[in-house]
Short mmCIF file of C-alpha atoms in Angstrom, two decimals:
data_model
loop_
_atom_site.label_atom_id
_atom_site.label_comp_id
_atom_site.label_asym_id
_atom_site.label_seq_id
_atom_site.Cartn_x
_atom_site.Cartn_y
_atom_site.Cartn_z
CA MET A 629 -26.82 -192.86 -90.03
CA LYS A 630 -26.40 -189.24 -91.71
CA LYS A 631 -23.47 -188.25 -93.27
CA THR A 632 -21.73 -185.27 -91.75
CA ILE A 633 -20.73 -182.03 -93.58
CA VAL A 634 -18.69 -178.97 -92.52
CA ILE A 635 -19.18 -175.61 -94.36
CA VAL A 636 -16.06 -173.45 -94.95
CA ASP A 637 -17.05 -169.86 -96.37
CA ASP A 638 -16.31 -166.48 -95.03
CA HIS A 639 -19.73 -165.09 -96.22
CA ILE A 640 -21.88 -165.75 -93.11
CA LEU A 641 -25.15 -165.55 -95.04
CA ILE A 642 -24.13 -167.83 -97.74
CA ALA A 643 -22.99 -170.27 -94.82
CA LYS A 644 -26.22 -170.01 -92.89
CA ALA A 645 -28.14 -170.57 -96.33
CA LEU A 646 -26.17 -173.69 -97.01
CA GLN A 647 -26.75 -174.99 -93.67
CA SER A 648 -30.53 -174.20 -94.01
CA ILE A 649 -31.11 -176.16 -97.31
CA ILE A 650 -28.67 -179.06 -96.08
CA THR A 651 -30.83 -179.40 -93.29
CA ASN A 652 -33.63 -180.53 -95.55
CA PHE A 653 -31.57 -183.31 -97.03
CA SER A 654 -32.45 -186.16 -94.91
CA GLN A 655 -29.21 -187.96 -95.49
CA PHE A 656 -27.00 -185.37 -94.42
CA GLU A 657 -26.08 -183.15 -91.46
CA VAL A 658 -24.10 -180.04 -90.97
CA LEU A 659 -21.60 -180.19 -87.97
CA TYR A 660 -20.49 -176.61 -87.99
CA GLU A 661 -19.11 -173.67 -90.12
CA CYS A 662 -15.79 -172.36 -90.40
CA GLN A 663 -14.93 -168.83 -91.91
CA ASN A 664 -11.46 -169.93 -93.49
CA GLY A 665 -9.14 -172.70 -93.43
CA LYS A 666 -7.24 -171.86 -90.40
CA GLU A 667 -10.27 -171.83 -88.26
CA LEU A 668 -10.83 -175.39 -90.05
CA GLN A 669 -7.40 -176.57 -88.79
CA GLU A 670 -7.88 -175.65 -85.11
CA ILE A 671 -11.21 -177.23 -84.80
CA PHE A 672 -10.02 -180.51 -86.70
CA ALA A 673 -7.61 -180.86 -83.79
CA VAL A 674 -10.72 -182.57 -81.99
CA LYS A 675 -10.99 -185.95 -83.63
CA THR A 676 -14.93 -185.72 -83.49
CA ASN A 677 -15.15 -182.66 -85.54
CA VAL A 678 -13.71 -184.45 -88.77
CA PRO A 679 -16.80 -184.68 -91.22
CA ASN A 680 -17.30 -186.86 -94.13
CA VAL A 681 -17.32 -183.84 -96.32
CA VAL A 682 -16.03 -180.42 -96.45
CA LEU A 683 -17.85 -177.79 -98.78
CA LEU A 684 -15.05 -175.43 -99.34
CA ASP A 685 -15.32 -172.00 -100.71
CA ILE A 686 -12.18 -170.66 -102.55
CA SER A 687 -11.98 -167.05 -101.76
CA MET A 688 -11.29 -166.69 -98.44
CA PRO A 689 -8.93 -164.33 -96.03
CA ILE A 690 -6.26 -165.72 -93.87
CA MET A 691 -6.14 -169.29 -95.58
CA ASN A 692 -7.94 -169.72 -98.97
CA GLY A 693 -9.63 -172.69 -100.59
CA PHE A 694 -6.53 -173.78 -102.43
CA GLU A 695 -4.56 -173.86 -99.42
CA THR A 696 -7.15 -175.43 -97.32
CA ALA A 697 -7.81 -178.28 -100.03
CA LYS A 698 -4.30 -179.16 -100.06
CA TRP A 699 -4.10 -179.21 -96.37
CA LEU A 700 -6.92 -181.34 -96.00
CA LYS A 701 -5.52 -183.85 -98.65
CA GLU A 702 -2.11 -184.23 -96.70
CA ASN A 703 -3.47 -184.51 -93.43
CA HIS A 704 -6.98 -185.82 -93.56
CA PRO A 705 -7.19 -187.85 -96.82
CA ASN A 706 -10.42 -189.39 -96.14
CA VAL A 707 -12.34 -186.45 -96.06
CA LEU A 708 -14.02 -185.53 -99.41
CA ILE A 709 -13.45 -181.88 -100.77
CA MET A 710 -16.21 -180.27 -102.63
CA ALA A 711 -15.41 -176.76 -103.73
CA LEU A 712 -17.95 -174.49 -103.76
CA SER A 713 -17.62 -171.37 -105.65
CA MET A 714 -18.65 -168.67 -107.92
CA GLN A 715 -15.47 -169.11 -110.05
CA ASP A 716 -15.86 -171.22 -113.03
CA ASP A 717 -12.42 -170.49 -114.77
CA GLU A 718 -10.55 -173.45 -115.93
CA GLN A 719 -7.48 -172.36 -113.63
CA SER A 720 -9.48 -172.33 -110.36
CA LEU A 721 -10.94 -175.79 -111.28
CA ILE A 722 -7.87 -177.23 -112.19
CA LYS A 723 -6.04 -176.05 -109.24
CA MET A 724 -8.56 -177.39 -106.72
CA ILE A 725 -8.29 -180.79 -108.55
CA LYS A 726 -4.78 -180.86 -108.03
CA ASN A 727 -4.94 -179.66 -104.43
CA GLY A 728 -7.45 -182.55 -103.59
CA ALA A 729 -10.99 -181.50 -104.49
CA LYS A 730 -13.18 -184.45 -105.56
CA GLY A 731 -16.12 -182.14 -106.59
CA TYR A 732 -16.77 -178.76 -107.83
CA LEU A 733 -20.05 -176.62 -107.89
CA LEU A 734 -21.06 -173.22 -108.35
CA LYS A 735 -23.03 -171.32 -105.85
CA ASN A 736 -25.72 -170.69 -108.38
CA ALA A 737 -26.66 -174.47 -108.30
CA HIS A 738 -30.17 -175.38 -107.40
CA PRO A 739 -30.50 -177.17 -104.11
CA ALA A 740 -31.52 -180.36 -105.71
CA GLU A 741 -28.26 -180.31 -107.72
CA LEU A 742 -26.33 -179.65 -104.40
CA GLU A 743 -28.34 -182.83 -102.80
CA ASN A 744 -27.44 -184.80 -106.06
CA ALA A 745 -23.94 -183.86 -106.08
CA LEU A 746 -23.33 -184.72 -102.28
CA ASN A 747 -24.77 -188.14 -102.89
CA LEU A 748 -22.68 -189.11 -105.94
CA LEU A 749 -19.53 -187.39 -104.16
CA LEU A 750 -20.18 -190.11 -101.44
CA LYS A 751 -21.25 -192.93 -103.91
CA ASN A 752 -18.44 -192.48 -106.50
CA GLY A 753 -15.71 -190.59 -104.44
CA TYR A 754 -16.08 -187.72 -107.06
CA TYR A 755 -18.63 -185.44 -108.73
CA TYR A 756 -17.72 -183.18 -111.61
CA PRO A 757 -20.57 -181.51 -113.51
CA ASP A 758 -20.73 -181.62 -117.25
CA TRP A 759 -19.62 -177.99 -117.36
CA ALA A 760 -16.44 -178.82 -115.46
CA VAL A 761 -15.51 -182.02 -117.47
CA ASN A 762 -16.43 -179.96 -120.83
CA ARG A 763 -14.13 -177.18 -119.41
CA LEU A 764 -11.07 -179.30 -118.56
CA PHE A 765 -11.46 -181.57 -121.71
CA ALA A 766 -11.81 -178.55 -124.02
CA ASN A 767 -7.78 -178.45 -123.83
CA ILE A 768 -7.42 -181.86 -124.89
CA ASN A 769 -6.55 -181.73 -128.50
CA ASN A 770 -8.18 -185.07 -129.61
CA THR A 771 -11.04 -185.24 -131.86
CA SER A 772 -13.82 -187.68 -131.51
CA SER A 773 -12.35 -189.62 -134.81
CA ASN A 774 -8.79 -189.94 -133.06
CA GLU A 775 -10.21 -191.20 -129.85
CA VAL A 776 -11.98 -194.42 -131.85
CA GLU A 777 -8.45 -195.24 -133.16
CA ILE A 778 -6.40 -194.73 -130.07
CA CYS A 779 -5.95 -198.47 -128.55
CA PHE A 780 -4.88 -199.21 -125.00
CA SER A 781 -3.57 -202.42 -123.42
CA ASP A 782 -5.39 -203.89 -120.57
CA ARG A 783 -3.00 -202.60 -118.16
CA GLU A 784 -3.09 -199.02 -119.29
CA LYS A 785 -7.15 -199.38 -119.12
CA GLU A 786 -6.45 -200.13 -115.37
CA PHE A 787 -3.98 -197.60 -114.72
CA LEU A 788 -6.28 -195.06 -116.13
CA LYS A 789 -9.01 -196.10 -113.41
CA TYR A 790 -6.68 -195.12 -110.69
CA THR A 791 -5.80 -191.86 -112.04
CA ILE A 792 -8.99 -190.36 -110.44
CA THR A 793 -7.71 -191.61 -106.91
CA GLU A 794 -5.53 -190.14 -104.35
CA LEU A 795 -3.14 -193.06 -104.72
CA THR A 796 0.38 -192.25 -105.36
CA TYR A 797 2.49 -193.79 -108.27
CA LYS A 798 3.90 -196.29 -106.03
CA GLU A 799 0.56 -197.19 -104.51
CA ILE A 800 -0.85 -197.62 -107.77
CA ALA A 801 2.10 -200.14 -108.52
CA ASP A 802 1.44 -202.09 -105.67
CA LYS A 803 -2.26 -202.37 -106.54
CA MET A 804 -1.34 -203.43 -110.17
CA CYS A 805 1.08 -205.79 -108.76
CA CYS A 806 4.15 -204.18 -110.73
CA SER A 807 7.12 -201.77 -110.21
CA PRO A 808 6.73 -198.13 -109.92
CA ARG A 809 9.02 -197.68 -112.98
CA THR A 810 6.27 -199.85 -114.91
CA VAL A 811 3.49 -197.55 -113.74
CA GLU A 812 5.50 -194.69 -114.96
CA GLY A 813 5.91 -196.36 -118.18
CA TYR A 814 2.08 -196.78 -118.75
CA ARG A 815 2.01 -193.09 -117.68
CA ASP A 816 4.15 -191.85 -120.24
CA ASN A 817 2.82 -193.91 -123.05
CA LEU A 818 -0.69 -192.37 -122.17
CA PHE A 819 0.79 -189.10 -122.05
CA GLU A 820 2.08 -189.90 -125.46
CA LYS A 821 -1.30 -191.19 -126.96
CA LEU A 822 -3.45 -188.60 -125.47
CA GLU A 823 -1.21 -185.80 -126.21
CA LEU A 824 -1.58 -184.84 -122.30
CA LYS A 825 1.04 -183.46 -119.69
CA SER A 826 -0.38 -184.17 -116.50
CA ARG A 827 -2.27 -186.70 -114.11
CA VAL A 828 -5.47 -184.25 -113.91
CA GLY A 829 -5.63 -184.49 -117.96
CA LEU A 830 -5.62 -188.30 -117.63
CA ALA A 831 -8.15 -188.26 -114.97
CA VAL A 832 -10.48 -186.06 -117.05
CA TYR A 833 -9.99 -188.23 -120.03
CA ALA A 834 -10.72 -191.48 -118.13
CA MET A 835 -14.07 -189.93 -116.56
CA LYS A 836 -14.89 -188.38 -120.00
CA ASN A 837 -14.64 -191.89 -121.59
CA GLY A 838 -16.21 -194.27 -119.23
CA PHE A 839 -12.98 -195.83 -117.76
CA ILE A 840 -14.15 -194.91 -114.19
#
């Protein structure tokens, strides 16, 4: 069965071009297109209109990509969000990830990269191209020599694997069969070891260093 996709982009020509490209992907089909998040909310009122993946533009009128991603994360957490934008700045990237995007792709990407990105998004639950990971990781002040010296407990390694998921810290605690306070301790220890300040930073580190 084909996986379903919805395109949310206020540029009609781009949305139509994307639909035409995806039509050539044997494993995917486009259900419909929306011009902003508000329109998506209205269509999502019908259960059969909810897709596997939302290709989400960032800059849109009425309800932009940041707001739409956050709404999807809170109301439809099983829908995978792939941000599709011309913006490759770190601020937009981080904000989309925090708001629930599991993938980020530039609009100038080759169709083959789009198909590969969609496949990996569905297979792994996330897709970030090398440039995105490198952009995020650039602000982590750890040299390769320091990374080798860092020692992690088995429980810290297990916790790192959950940082990329949508699970809350309480839900992670349930998965790890411990208390939320213990999980917060793992988090704080990793913050200190890696000189990080956010869960996004931990998730990027986990992806970059093969913990996922």
